[in-house]
Amino acid sequence: WGCYFEYLSKWNKYADDENVMTITYEELKENPVLGVKNIAAFFGIPLTEKELQSVVERSTFQSMKKNSQKTHGEFGNVLFRKGGVSDWKNLFSEDQNEKMDKAFEEHVGGTKLGTKLKYNVYCK
């Protein structure tokens, strides 16, 4: 699947491009209505309240997981696990977390995407 930091570094080149919108899973999870509104506005798509609610309902983690076999086949089981945030706390030891923080800072800490991700992922 490649290196997460290399992936972020490549995308960071485009973070200020007016044709690129960055949004995190955590932002969408925290306020899905606002997230969908912002995405629709970015693409210049007007949504009625009914359409907005439909998109929000269909884009919940539970809804996408339920349909993942149709949309992603067996790969859906890999992509759609729990749907929560900060699960890394249950998987990483304190030492692993410190190593990840250090690697994150070294590779993308001062970048626009790194700052946005650090705020959303590590400050929860």
Coordinates of C-alpha atoms in Angstrom, one line a residue:
W1 CA 0.0 0.0 0.0
G2 CA 3.0 2.2 0.2
C3 CA 4.3 4.7 2.7
Y4 CA 1.7 6.9 4.3
F5 CA 4.2 9.8 4.7
E6 CA 5.2 9.7 1.0
Y7 CA 1.5 9.7 0.1
L8 CA 0.9 12.8 2.2
S9 CA 4.1 14.5 0.9
K10 CA 3.0 14.1 -2.7
W11 CA -0.5 15.4 -2.0
N12 CA 0.8 18.3 0.1
K13 CA 2.2 19.8 -3.2
Y14 CA -1.4 20.4 -4.2
A15 CA -2.8 21.5 -0.8
D16 CA -3.0 25.2 -1.8
D17 CA -4.4 24.6 -5.2
E18 CA -7.8 26.2 -5.6
N19 CA -9.1 23.0 -7.3
V20 CA -8.2 20.9 -4.3
M21 CA -10.2 20.6 -1.1
T22 CA -8.9 18.8 1.9
I23 CA -11.2 17.4 4.5
T24 CA -10.5 14.7 7.1
Y25 CA -12.6 11.7 8.2
E26 CA -12.6 13.2 11.7
E27 CA -14.1 16.4 10.4
L28 CA -16.8 14.5 8.5
K29 CA -17.5 12.3 11.5
E30 CA -17.8 15.3 13.8
N31 CA -20.2 17.3 11.6
P32 CA -21.4 15.4 8.5
V33 CA -24.0 18.0 7.5
L34 CA -21.4 20.8 7.5
G35 CA -18.9 18.5 5.6
V36 CA -21.4 17.6 2.9
K37 CA -22.4 21.3 2.6
N38 CA -18.7 22.3 2.2
I39 CA -18.1 19.6 -0.4
A40 CA -21.2 20.6 -2.4
A41 CA -20.2 24.3 -2.2
F42 CA -16.6 23.4 -3.4
F43 CA -18.0 21.7 -6.5
G44 CA -20.7 24.4 -7.0
I45 CA -23.6 21.9 -6.5
P46 CA -26.7 23.4 -4.9
L47 CA -28.5 21.0 -2.6
T48 CA -32.0 21.2 -1.2
E49 CA -32.4 20.2 2.4
K50 CA -33.9 16.9 1.3
E51 CA -30.9 16.2 -1.0
L52 CA -28.5 17.2 1.7
Q53 CA -30.1 14.8 4.2
S54 CA -30.1 12.0 1.7
V55 CA -26.3 12.4 1.0
V56 CA -25.6 12.6 4.7
E57 CA -27.5 9.4 5.4
R58 CA -26.1 7.5 2.5
S59 CA -22.5 8.5 3.3
T60 CA -22.5 7.4 6.9
F61 CA -19.9 4.8 7.8
Q62 CA -22.7 2.3 8.6
S63 CA -24.4 2.8 5.3
M64 CA -21.2 2.4 3.3
K65 CA -20.1 -0.6 5.2
K66 CA -23.5 -2.2 4.7
N67 CA -23.1 -1.8 0.9
S68 CA -19.4 -2.4 0.8
Q69 CA -19.6 -5.9 -0.8
K70 CA -21.5 -4.4 -3.7
T71 CA -19.3 -1.4 -4.0
H72 CA -15.8 -2.8 -3.2
G73 CA -16.2 -6.6 -3.2
E74 CA -14.0 -8.5 -0.7
F75 CA -11.8 -5.4 -0.4
G76 CA -14.8 -3.8 1.5
N77 CA -13.9 -5.9 4.5
V78 CA -10.5 -4.2 4.6
L79 CA -11.7 -0.6 4.0
F80 CA -14.7 -0.6 6.3
R81 CA -13.7 -1.8 9.8
K82 CA -15.1 0.1 12.8
G83 CA -15.8 3.6 11.6
G84 CA -14.6 5.3 14.7
V85 CA -11.8 7.8 15.3
S86 CA -8.7 7.5 17.5
D87 CA -8.7 3.6 17.4
W88 CA -4.9 3.8 17.1
K89 CA -5.0 4.3 20.9
N90 CA -6.2 0.7 21.2
L91 CA -3.5 -0.6 18.9
F92 CA -0.4 1.3 19.6
S93 CA 1.7 1.0 22.7
E94 CA 3.1 4.2 24.3
D95 CA 6.4 3.5 22.6
Q96 CA 4.8 2.9 19.2
N97 CA 2.8 6.1 19.6
E98 CA 6.0 8.1 20.4
K99 CA 7.7 6.7 17.3
M100 CA 4.8 7.5 15.1
D101 CA 4.6 11.1 16.5
K102 CA 8.3 11.5 15.8
A103 CA 8.1 10.0 12.2
F104 CA 5.0 12.2 11.5
E105 CA 6.8 15.4 12.6
E106 CA 9.9 14.5 10.6
H107 CA 8.1 13.8 7.4
V108 CA 5.0 16.1 7.3
G109 CA 4.8 18.0 10.6
G110 CA 5.4 21.4 9.1
T111 CA 3.3 20.9 6.0
K112 CA -0.3 22.2 5.5
L113 CA -1.7 18.6 5.3
G114 CA 0.5 17.5 8.3
T115 CA -0.8 20.4 10.4
K116 CA -4.4 19.7 9.5
L117 CA -4.1 15.9 10.1
K118 CA -2.2 16.4 13.4
Y119 CA -4.9 18.7 14.7
N120 CA -7.7 16.3 13.7
V121 CA -6.1 13.0 14.6
Y122 CA -3.8 13.7 17.5
C123 CA -5.8 16.4 19.4
K124 CA -9.0 14.4 19.8

